[in-house]
Amino acid sequence: MTDTLHPTTLQGKRVLVTRPAHQAAKQINGLSALGATPVALPLLEIRPFSSPAVEFHHAKGRILDLDLYQHVIFISANAARFGAELIDDYWPQLPIKVNWLAIGRKTAAVLADYGIDAESNPLGYDSEALLESPALQQVRDQRVLIVRGQGGREKLADTLRERGAQVDYADLYQRVCPVYSDSDIEETLHQQRPDALLVTSGEGLDNLLLLAPGSRQQFALTNLLNCPLVVPSERIAQQARLAGFKRITTAAGADDQAMINALLPATDAESDK
């Protein structure tokens, strides 16, 4: 699909970019290069834990014990970045006989920048896809460390425990909903409705629904539910359907190019109406 993109395909389209602020630049630049007008509204704020937070010291203990684990799984690019930095602080040489895994190519690429060669499933970008990896099929009595943000889905850990593994968490950061004034929401979402929405996580979708009404309440939310929405997985697409979104496109993944590629037919359909 990339070879068929034309620079004016998205000309003049207002596209809502909802990635955390520190991760949005590549997506914004990609949209701008195709003639779109990106509108930034981060739906998650990433706050790393640091000393003296209890969570930081707990995670540090897990990292110090890395050589006790057969598998170490990184949930996201943020988990990879914060985790790799912590590993770099305490492990001048990586422990041997650890199987490194990542959810998604972007997470694996971040780890590669730190010299960690992690396996990811090229056929998917979520816990379900990673659970199909051959390395995680026979894990009885093996120890698994999941490096992640605080909270989130339990699917990965629950399934591995069902398979007989001992699973621990290293929670390195928390995800919080940013605070916006009603005037911020009004200007971004309602004075001129976006032509499309890019949302890369279920938690981000929840936050959009929480923030969208602003001072307009139900009218504003109903208006937004009719916008073309691009999400990275069928799981989040189903979440969006249940929330009332009418025009949902599922991308091939959560990376920036996949999201933009999926946006093209979504906005083309809008222009044909």
C-alpha atoms as a PDB file:
ATOM      1  CA  MET A   1       0.000   0.000   0.000  1.00  0.00           C
ATOM      2  CA  THR A   2       2.840   2.390   0.771  1.00  0.00           C
ATOM      3  CA  ASP A   3       3.931   2.447  -2.892  1.00  0.00           C
ATOM      4  CA  THR A   4       0.513   3.716  -3.981  1.00  0.00           C
ATOM      5  CA  LEU A   5       0.301   6.695  -1.634  1.00  0.00           C
ATOM      6  CA  HIS A   6      -0.035  10.052  -3.332  1.00  0.00           C
ATOM      7  CA  PRO A   7       1.168  13.211  -1.535  1.00  0.00           C
ATOM      8  CA  THR A   8      -2.241  14.881  -1.877  1.00  0.00           C
ATOM      9  CA  THR A   9      -4.388  11.919  -0.748  1.00  0.00           C
ATOM     10  CA  LEU A  10      -4.957  13.461   2.673  1.00  0.00           C
ATOM     11  CA  GLN A  11      -4.816  17.062   1.510  1.00  0.00           C
ATOM     12  CA  GLY A  12      -6.693  19.298   3.904  1.00  0.00           C
ATOM     13  CA  LYS A  13      -7.890  16.490   6.181  1.00  0.00           C
ATOM     14  CA  ARG A  14      -7.840  17.251   9.917  1.00  0.00           C
ATOM     15  CA  VAL A  15      -6.550  14.120  11.637  1.00  0.00           C
ATOM     16  CA  LEU A  16      -6.564  13.735  15.405  1.00  0.00           C
ATOM     17  CA  VAL A  17      -3.232  12.348  16.692  1.00  0.00           C
ATOM     18  CA  THR A  18      -3.622  10.888  20.165  1.00  0.00           C
ATOM     19  CA  ARG A  19      -0.237   9.338  20.943  1.00  0.00           C
ATOM     20  CA  PRO A  20       1.547  10.539  24.099  1.00  0.00           C
ATOM     21  CA  ALA A  21       3.260  13.860  23.379  1.00  0.00           C
ATOM     22  CA  HIS A  22       6.793  12.420  23.364  1.00  0.00           C
ATOM     23  CA  GLN A  23       5.815   9.743  20.809  1.00  0.00           C
ATOM     24  CA  ALA A  24       3.685  11.747  18.390  1.00  0.00           C
ATOM     25  CA  ALA A  25       6.282  13.519  16.206  1.00  0.00           C
ATOM     26  CA  LYS A  26       6.776  10.740  13.630  1.00  0.00           C
ATOM     27  CA  GLN A  27       3.052  10.300  13.094  1.00  0.00           C
ATOM     28  CA  ILE A  28       2.516  14.051  12.839  1.00  0.00           C
ATOM     29  CA  ASN A  29       5.337  14.373  10.313  1.00  0.00           C
ATOM     30  CA  GLY A  30       4.025  11.463   8.247  1.00  0.00           C
ATOM     31  CA  LEU A  31       0.553  12.960   8.059  1.00  0.00           C
ATOM     32  CA  SER A  32       1.898  16.401   7.198  1.00  0.00           C
ATOM     33  CA  ALA A  33       3.957  14.926   4.362  1.00  0.00           C
ATOM     34  CA  LEU A  34       0.718  13.585   2.853  1.00  0.00           C
ATOM     35  CA  GLY A  35      -0.991  16.958   3.013  1.00  0.00           C
ATOM     36  CA  ALA A  36      -3.037  16.360   6.156  1.00  0.00           C
ATOM     37  CA  THR A  37      -3.438  18.775   9.050  1.00  0.00           C
ATOM     38  CA  PRO A  38      -2.499  16.823  12.205  1.00  0.00           C
ATOM     39  CA  VAL A  39      -4.260  17.914  15.389  1.00  0.00           C
ATOM     40  CA  ALA A  40      -2.490  16.737  18.546  1.00  0.00           C
ATOM     41  CA  LEU A  41      -4.553  15.632  21.522  1.00  0.00           C
ATOM     42  CA  PRO A  42      -2.482  13.184  23.611  1.00  0.00           C
ATOM     43  CA  LEU A  43      -4.807  10.777  25.380  1.00  0.00           C
ATOM     44  CA  LEU A  44      -2.177   9.257  27.643  1.00  0.00           C
ATOM     45  CA  GLU A  45       0.524  10.828  29.758  1.00  0.00           C
ATOM     46  CA  ILE A  46       3.453   8.581  30.640  1.00  0.00           C
ATOM     47  CA  ARG A  47       4.966   9.144  34.085  1.00  0.00           C
ATOM     48  CA  PRO A  48       7.994   6.966  34.919  1.00  0.00           C
ATOM     49  CA  PHE A  49       8.477   5.855  38.492  1.00  0.00           C
ATOM     50  CA  SER A  50      11.712   6.939  40.116  1.00  0.00           C
ATOM     51  CA  SER A  51      13.328   6.725  43.531  1.00  0.00           C
ATOM     52  CA  PRO A  52      11.976   6.906  46.233  1.00  0.00           C
ATOM     53  CA  ALA A  53       8.694   5.508  44.839  1.00  0.00           C
ATOM     54  CA  VAL A  54       7.876   2.043  46.165  1.00  0.00           C
ATOM     55  CA  GLU A  55       7.065   0.902  42.628  1.00  0.00           C
ATOM     56  CA  PHE A  56      10.531   1.909  41.415  1.00  0.00           C
ATOM     57  CA  HIS A  57      12.324  -0.083  44.114  1.00  0.00           C
ATOM     58  CA  HIS A  58      10.136  -3.116  43.485  1.00  0.00           C
ATOM     59  CA  ALA A  59      10.878  -2.960  39.736  1.00  0.00           C
ATOM     60  CA  LYS A  60      14.578  -2.419  40.422  1.00  0.00           C
ATOM     61  CA  GLY A  61      14.618  -5.608  42.482  1.00  0.00           C
ATOM     62  CA  ARG A  62      13.119  -7.535  39.580  1.00  0.00           C
ATOM     63  CA  ILE A  63      15.724  -6.115  37.192  1.00  0.00           C
ATOM     64  CA  LEU A  64      18.537  -7.052  39.571  1.00  0.00           C
ATOM     65  CA  ASP A  65      17.188 -10.621  39.496  1.00  0.00           C
ATOM     66  CA  LEU A  66      17.022 -10.823  35.691  1.00  0.00           C
ATOM     67  CA  ASP A  67      19.233 -13.900  35.558  1.00  0.00           C
ATOM     68  CA  LEU A  68      16.581 -15.845  37.486  1.00  0.00           C
ATOM     69  CA  TYR A  69      14.098 -15.558  34.615  1.00  0.00           C
ATOM     70  CA  GLN A  70      13.847 -17.697  31.491  1.00  0.00           C
ATOM     71  CA  HIS A  71      11.723 -15.114  29.649  1.00  0.00           C
ATOM     72  CA  VAL A  72      11.530 -11.312  29.872  1.00  0.00           C
ATOM     73  CA  ILE A  73       8.651  -9.656  28.031  1.00  0.00           C
ATOM     74  CA  PHE A  74       8.372  -5.952  27.218  1.00  0.00           C
ATOM     75  CA  ILE A  75       4.799  -4.765  26.754  1.00  0.00           C
ATOM     76  CA  SER A  76       5.381  -1.484  24.880  1.00  0.00           C
ATOM     77  CA  ALA A  77       7.948   0.930  23.488  1.00  0.00           C
ATOM     78  CA  ASN A  78       7.786   2.859  26.781  1.00  0.00           C
ATOM     79  CA  ALA A  79       8.394  -0.330  28.744  1.00  0.00           C
ATOM     80  CA  ALA A  80      11.307  -1.125  26.432  1.00  0.00           C
ATOM     81  CA  ARG A  81      12.874   2.313  26.846  1.00  0.00           C
ATOM     82  CA  PHE A  82      12.540   2.566  30.619  1.00  0.00           C
ATOM     83  CA  GLY A  83      13.368  -1.108  31.109  1.00  0.00           C
ATOM     84  CA  ALA A  84      16.435  -1.073  28.876  1.00  0.00           C
ATOM     85  CA  GLU A  85      17.782   2.028  30.634  1.00  0.00           C
ATOM     86  CA  LEU A  86      17.384   0.319  34.006  1.00  0.00           C
ATOM     87  CA  ILE A  87      18.995  -2.865  32.716  1.00  0.00           C
ATOM     88  CA  ASP A  88      21.862  -0.812  31.336  1.00  0.00           C
ATOM     89  CA  ASP A  89      22.397   0.712  34.787  1.00  0.00           C
ATOM     90  CA  TYR A  90      22.681  -2.625  36.587  1.00  0.00           C
ATOM     91  CA  TRP A  91      23.817  -5.148  33.980  1.00  0.00           C
ATOM     92  CA  PRO A  92      27.049  -4.147  32.177  1.00  0.00           C
ATOM     93  CA  GLN A  93      26.621  -7.447  30.312  1.00  0.00           C
ATOM     94  CA  LEU A  94      23.220  -8.956  29.640  1.00  0.00           C
ATOM     95  CA  PRO A  95      22.466 -12.164  31.553  1.00  0.00           C
ATOM     96  CA  ILE A  96      22.792 -15.298  29.455  1.00  0.00           C
ATOM     97  CA  LYS A  97      20.011 -17.802  28.720  1.00  0.00           C
ATOM     98  CA  VAL A  98      17.267 -15.185  28.902  1.00  0.00           C
ATOM     99  CA  ASN A  99      14.693 -15.238  26.105  1.00  0.00           C
ATOM    100  CA  TRP A 100      13.780 -11.619  25.312  1.00  0.00           C
ATOM    101  CA  LEU A 101      10.335 -10.945  23.842  1.00  0.00           C
ATOM    102  CA  ALA A 102       8.495  -7.810  22.743  1.00  0.00           C
ATOM    103  CA  ILE A 103       4.923  -6.985  21.841  1.00  0.00           C
ATOM    104  CA  GLY A 104       5.191  -5.369  18.421  1.00  0.00           C
ATOM    105  CA  ARG A 105       8.001  -4.436  16.067  1.00  0.00           C
ATOM    106  CA  LYS A 106       8.341  -0.925  17.493  1.00  0.00           C
ATOM    107  CA  THR A 107       9.006  -2.306  20.969  1.00  0.00           C
ATOM    108  CA  ALA A 108      11.559  -4.736  19.551  1.00  0.00           C
ATOM    109  CA  ALA A 109      13.238  -1.892  17.635  1.00  0.00           C
ATOM    110  CA  VAL A 110      13.613   0.174  20.813  1.00  0.00           C
ATOM    111  CA  LEU A 111      15.240  -2.790  22.549  1.00  0.00           C
ATOM    112  CA  ALA A 112      17.578  -3.307  19.593  1.00  0.00           C
ATOM    113  CA  ASP A 113      18.870   0.244  20.100  1.00  0.00           C
ATOM    114  CA  TYR A 114      20.041  -0.916  23.539  1.00  0.00           C
ATOM    115  CA  GLY A 115      21.622  -4.110  22.239  1.00  0.00           C
ATOM    116  CA  ILE A 116      18.766  -6.405  23.287  1.00  0.00           C
ATOM    117  CA  ASP A 117      17.678  -8.783  20.533  1.00  0.00           C
ATOM    118  CA  ALA A 118      14.011  -9.429  21.280  1.00  0.00           C
ATOM    119  CA  GLU A 119      11.589 -11.692  19.426  1.00  0.00           C
ATOM    120  CA  SER A 120       8.189 -10.344  18.376  1.00  0.00           C
ATOM    121  CA  ASN A 121       5.360 -11.926  16.430  1.00  0.00           C
ATOM    122  CA  PRO A 122       5.211 -10.280  12.971  1.00  0.00           C
ATOM    123  CA  LEU A 123       1.584 -11.367  12.615  1.00  0.00           C
ATOM    124  CA  GLY A 124       0.242  -9.276  15.481  1.00  0.00           C
ATOM    125  CA  TYR A 125       0.794  -6.414  17.886  1.00  0.00           C
ATOM    126  CA  ASP A 126      -0.904  -7.508  21.093  1.00  0.00           C
ATOM    127  CA  SER A 127      -0.731 -10.050  23.909  1.00  0.00           C
ATOM    128  CA  GLU A 128      -2.750 -12.571  21.934  1.00  0.00           C
ATOM    129  CA  ALA A 129      -0.218 -12.525  19.099  1.00  0.00           C
ATOM    130  CA  LEU A 130       2.774 -12.871  21.410  1.00  0.00           C
ATOM    131  CA  LEU A 131       1.143 -15.820  23.165  1.00  0.00           C
ATOM    132  CA  GLU A 132       1.323 -17.669  19.835  1.00  0.00           C
ATOM    133  CA  SER A 133       5.129 -17.493  19.888  1.00  0.00           C
ATOM    134  CA  PRO A 134       6.747 -20.966  20.027  1.00  0.00           C
ATOM    135  CA  ALA A 135       8.925 -19.884  22.959  1.00  0.00           C
ATOM    136  CA  LEU A 136       5.856 -19.390  25.167  1.00  0.00           C
ATOM    137  CA  GLN A 137       4.083 -22.668  24.473  1.00  0.00           C
ATOM    138  CA  GLN A 138       5.965 -24.860  26.949  1.00  0.00           C
ATOM    139  CA  VAL A 139       6.627 -22.708  30.000  1.00  0.00           C
ATOM    140  CA  ARG A 140       5.636 -24.955  32.892  1.00  0.00           C
ATOM    141  CA  ASP A 141       7.806 -24.235  35.954  1.00  0.00           C
ATOM    142  CA  GLN A 142       9.612 -21.449  34.099  1.00  0.00           C
ATOM    143  CA  ARG A 143       9.889 -17.889  35.393  1.00  0.00           C
ATOM    144  CA  VAL A 144       8.612 -14.979  33.291  1.00  0.00           C
ATOM    145  CA  LEU A 145       9.101 -11.259  33.948  1.00  0.00           C
ATOM    146  CA  ILE A 146       6.706  -8.816  32.298  1.00  0.00           C
ATOM    147  CA  VAL A 147       8.081  -5.279  32.026  1.00  0.00           C
ATOM    148  CA  ARG A 148       5.206  -2.831  31.692  1.00  0.00           C
ATOM    149  CA  GLY A 149       3.347   0.220  32.906  1.00  0.00           C
ATOM    150  CA  GLN A 150       1.276  -0.062  36.053  1.00  0.00           C
ATOM    151  CA  GLY A 151      -2.104  -1.704  35.536  1.00  0.00           C
ATOM    152  CA  GLY A 152      -3.360  -2.699  32.126  1.00  0.00           C
ATOM    153  CA  ARG A 153      -4.557  -6.005  30.713  1.00  0.00           C
ATOM    154  CA  GLU A 154      -3.891  -9.274  32.546  1.00  0.00           C
ATOM    155  CA  LYS A 155      -4.388 -11.530  29.513  1.00  0.00           C
ATOM    156  CA  LEU A 156      -0.686 -12.268  29.018  1.00  0.00           C
ATOM    157  CA  ALA A 157       0.097 -13.093  32.643  1.00  0.00           C
ATOM    158  CA  ASP A 158      -3.115 -15.069  33.180  1.00  0.00           C
ATOM    159  CA  THR A 159      -2.512 -17.258  30.130  1.00  0.00           C
ATOM    160  CA  LEU A 160       1.123 -17.916  31.006  1.00  0.00           C
ATOM    161  CA  ARG A 161       0.114 -18.879  34.543  1.00  0.00           C
ATOM    162  CA  GLU A 162      -2.481 -21.250  33.088  1.00  0.00           C
ATOM    163  CA  ARG A 163       0.389 -22.813  31.142  1.00  0.00           C
ATOM    164  CA  GLY A 164       2.262 -23.355  34.396  1.00  0.00           C
ATOM    165  CA  ALA A 165       4.681 -20.415  34.431  1.00  0.00           C
ATOM    166  CA  GLN A 166       5.563 -18.253  37.426  1.00  0.00           C
ATOM    167  CA  VAL A 167       4.937 -14.661  36.311  1.00  0.00           C
ATOM    168  CA  ASP A 168       6.204 -11.456  37.925  1.00  0.00           C
ATOM    169  CA  TYR A 169       5.756  -7.808  36.972  1.00  0.00           C
ATOM    170  CA  ALA A 170       8.206  -4.916  36.824  1.00  0.00           C
ATOM    171  CA  ASP A 171       5.983  -1.810  36.741  1.00  0.00           C
ATOM    172  CA  LEU A 172       8.159   1.059  35.495  1.00  0.00           C
ATOM    173  CA  TYR A 173       5.652   3.832  34.785  1.00  0.00           C
ATOM    174  CA  GLN A 174       2.034   4.828  35.057  1.00  0.00           C
ATOM    175  CA  ARG A 175      -0.370   5.974  32.368  1.00  0.00           C
ATOM    176  CA  VAL A 176      -2.697   8.807  33.314  1.00  0.00           C
ATOM    177  CA  CYS A 177      -5.371  10.721  31.463  1.00  0.00           C
ATOM    178  CA  PRO A 178      -4.148  14.245  30.620  1.00  0.00           C
ATOM    179  CA  VAL A 179      -6.108  17.207  31.947  1.00  0.00           C
ATOM    180  CA  TYR A 180      -7.707  19.572  29.424  1.00  0.00           C
ATOM    181  CA  SER A 181     -10.001  22.528  29.885  1.00  0.00           C
ATOM    182  CA  ASP A 182     -13.420  22.626  28.214  1.00  0.00           C
ATOM    183  CA  SER A 183     -12.035  25.298  25.884  1.00  0.00           C
ATOM    184  CA  ASP A 184      -9.179  22.958  24.849  1.00  0.00           C
ATOM    185  CA  ILE A 185     -11.681  20.224  23.977  1.00  0.00           C
ATOM    186  CA  GLU A 186     -13.992  22.672  22.236  1.00  0.00           C
ATOM    187  CA  GLU A 187     -11.209  24.009  20.020  1.00  0.00           C
ATOM    188  CA  THR A 188      -9.697  20.618  19.228  1.00  0.00           C
ATOM    189  CA  LEU A 189     -12.761  18.434  18.732  1.00  0.00           C
ATOM    190  CA  HIS A 190     -15.870  20.523  18.215  1.00  0.00           C
ATOM    191  CA  GLN A 191     -15.271  23.902  16.574  1.00  0.00           C
ATOM    192  CA  GLN A 192     -14.182  21.941  13.511  1.00  0.00           C
ATOM    193  CA  ARG A 193     -14.759  18.224  13.801  1.00  0.00           C
ATOM    194  CA  PRO A 194     -11.754  16.095  12.812  1.00  0.00           C
ATOM    195  CA  ASP A 195     -12.023  14.185   9.551  1.00  0.00           C
ATOM    196  CA  ALA A 196     -10.503  11.117  11.225  1.00  0.00           C
ATOM    197  CA  LEU A 197      -9.257   9.875  14.585  1.00  0.00           C
ATOM    198  CA  LEU A 198      -6.129   7.781  15.206  1.00  0.00           C
ATOM    199  CA  VAL A 199      -6.291   5.917  18.535  1.00  0.00           C
ATOM    200  CA  THR A 200      -3.671   3.283  19.343  1.00  0.00           C
ATOM    201  CA  SER A 201      -4.815   1.805  22.674  1.00  0.00           C
ATOM    202  CA  GLY A 202      -7.952   0.793  24.498  1.00  0.00           C
ATOM    203  CA  GLU A 203      -7.042   3.033  27.390  1.00  0.00           C
ATOM    204  CA  GLY A 204      -6.633   5.962  25.005  1.00  0.00           C
ATOM    205  CA  LEU A 205     -10.077   5.249  23.568  1.00  0.00           C
ATOM    206  CA  ASP A 206     -11.576   5.267  27.063  1.00  0.00           C
ATOM    207  CA  ASN A 207      -9.923   8.610  27.753  1.00  0.00           C
ATOM    208  CA  LEU A 208     -11.236  10.068  24.494  1.00  0.00           C
ATOM    209  CA  LEU A 209     -14.778   9.130  25.492  1.00  0.00           C
ATOM    210  CA  LEU A 210     -14.188  10.630  28.920  1.00  0.00           C
ATOM    211  CA  LEU A 211     -12.812  13.909  27.576  1.00  0.00           C
ATOM    212  CA  ALA A 212     -14.855  14.409  24.416  1.00  0.00           C
ATOM    213  CA  PRO A 213     -18.128  15.760  25.847  1.00  0.00           C
ATOM    214  CA  GLY A 214     -16.426  18.772  27.465  1.00  0.00           C
ATOM    215  CA  SER A 215     -19.176  21.267  28.274  1.00  0.00           C
ATOM    216  CA  ARG A 216     -21.376  20.083  25.386  1.00  0.00           C
ATOM    217  CA  GLN A 217     -22.247  16.699  26.864  1.00  0.00           C
ATOM    218  CA  GLN A 218     -24.129  14.205  24.703  1.00  0.00           C
ATOM    219  CA  PHE A 219     -24.354  16.244  21.497  1.00  0.00           C
ATOM    220  CA  ALA A 220     -20.583  16.532  21.245  1.00  0.00           C
ATOM    221  CA  LEU A 221     -20.034  12.850  21.912  1.00  0.00           C
ATOM    222  CA  THR A 222     -22.633  11.756  19.352  1.00  0.00           C
ATOM    223  CA  ASN A 223     -20.985  13.992  16.760  1.00  0.00           C
ATOM    224  CA  LEU A 224     -17.593  12.396  17.434  1.00  0.00           C
ATOM    225  CA  LEU A 225     -18.939   8.832  17.219  1.00  0.00           C
ATOM    226  CA  ASN A 226     -19.654   9.452  13.540  1.00  0.00           C
ATOM    227  CA  CYS A 227     -16.006  10.304  12.723  1.00  0.00           C
ATOM    228  CA  PRO A 228     -13.861   7.698  10.925  1.00  0.00           C
ATOM    229  CA  LEU A 229     -11.787   5.964  13.601  1.00  0.00           C
ATOM    230  CA  VAL A 230      -8.564   3.999  12.995  1.00  0.00           C
ATOM    231  CA  VAL A 231      -7.463   1.484  15.661  1.00  0.00           C
ATOM    232  CA  PRO A 232      -4.601  -1.043  15.655  1.00  0.00           C
ATOM    233  CA  SER A 233      -6.389  -4.298  16.536  1.00  0.00           C
ATOM    234  CA  GLU A 234      -9.696  -6.115  16.370  1.00  0.00           C
ATOM    235  CA  ARG A 235      -9.877  -6.082  20.172  1.00  0.00           C
ATOM    236  CA  ILE A 236      -9.877  -2.272  20.239  1.00  0.00           C
ATOM    237  CA  ALA A 237     -12.222  -2.183  17.236  1.00  0.00           C
ATOM    238  CA  GLN A 238     -14.723  -4.243  19.221  1.00  0.00           C
ATOM    239  CA  GLN A 239     -14.294  -1.891  22.170  1.00  0.00           C
ATOM    240  CA  ALA A 240     -15.044   1.031  19.824  1.00  0.00           C
ATOM    241  CA  ARG A 241     -18.160  -0.679  18.427  1.00  0.00           C
ATOM    242  CA  LEU A 242     -19.496  -1.215  21.922  1.00  0.00           C
ATOM    243  CA  ALA A 243     -18.854   2.468  22.663  1.00  0.00           C
ATOM    244  CA  GLY A 244     -20.971   3.471  19.671  1.00  0.00           C
ATOM    245  CA  PHE A 245     -18.424   4.373  16.976  1.00  0.00           C
ATOM    246  CA  LYS A 246     -19.967   3.872  13.549  1.00  0.00           C
ATOM    247  CA  ARG A 247     -17.011   3.972  11.117  1.00  0.00           C
ATOM    248  CA  ILE A 248     -14.060   1.908  12.319  1.00  0.00           C
ATOM    249  CA  THR A 249     -10.995   0.793  10.365  1.00  0.00           C
ATOM    250  CA  THR A 250      -8.561  -1.732  11.843  1.00  0.00           C
ATOM    251  CA  ALA A 251      -4.925  -1.083  10.931  1.00  0.00           C
ATOM    252  CA  ALA A 252      -2.307  -3.784  10.399  1.00  0.00           C
ATOM    253  CA  GLY A 253      -0.623  -2.667  13.615  1.00  0.00           C
ATOM    254  CA  ALA A 254      -0.034   0.183  16.016  1.00  0.00           C
ATOM    255  CA  ASP A 255       3.091   1.600  14.329  1.00  0.00           C
ATOM    256  CA  ASP A 256       2.810   5.010  12.683  1.00  0.00           C
ATOM    257  CA  GLN A 257       2.945   3.832   9.072  1.00  0.00           C
ATOM    258  CA  ALA A 258       0.336   1.118   9.583  1.00  0.00           C
ATOM    259  CA  MET A 259      -2.030   3.609  11.201  1.00  0.00           C
ATOM    260  CA  ILE A 260      -1.555   6.137   8.391  1.00  0.00           C
ATOM    261  CA  ASN A 261      -1.959   3.457   5.701  1.00  0.00           C
ATOM    262  CA  ALA A 262      -5.246   2.357   7.245  1.00  0.00           C
ATOM    263  CA  LEU A 263      -6.397   5.952   7.463  1.00  0.00           C
ATOM    264  CA  LEU A 264      -6.283   6.430   3.684  1.00  0.00           C
ATOM    265  CA  PRO A 265      -9.300   4.311   2.721  1.00  0.00           C
ATOM    266  CA  ALA A 266     -11.146   5.615   5.786  1.00  0.00           C
ATOM    267  CA  THR A 267     -10.789   9.234   4.692  1.00  0.00           C
ATOM    268  CA  ASP A 268     -11.392   8.367   1.033  1.00  0.00           C
ATOM    269  CA  ALA A 269     -14.745   6.921   2.068  1.00  0.00           C
ATOM    270  CA  GLU A 270     -15.515  10.145   3.923  1.00  0.00           C
ATOM    271  CA  SER A 271     -14.778  12.255   0.844  1.00  0.00           C
ATOM    272  CA  ASP A 272     -17.063  10.076  -1.300  1.00  0.00           C
ATOM    273  CA  LYS A 273     -20.112  10.687   0.861  1.00  0.00           C
END
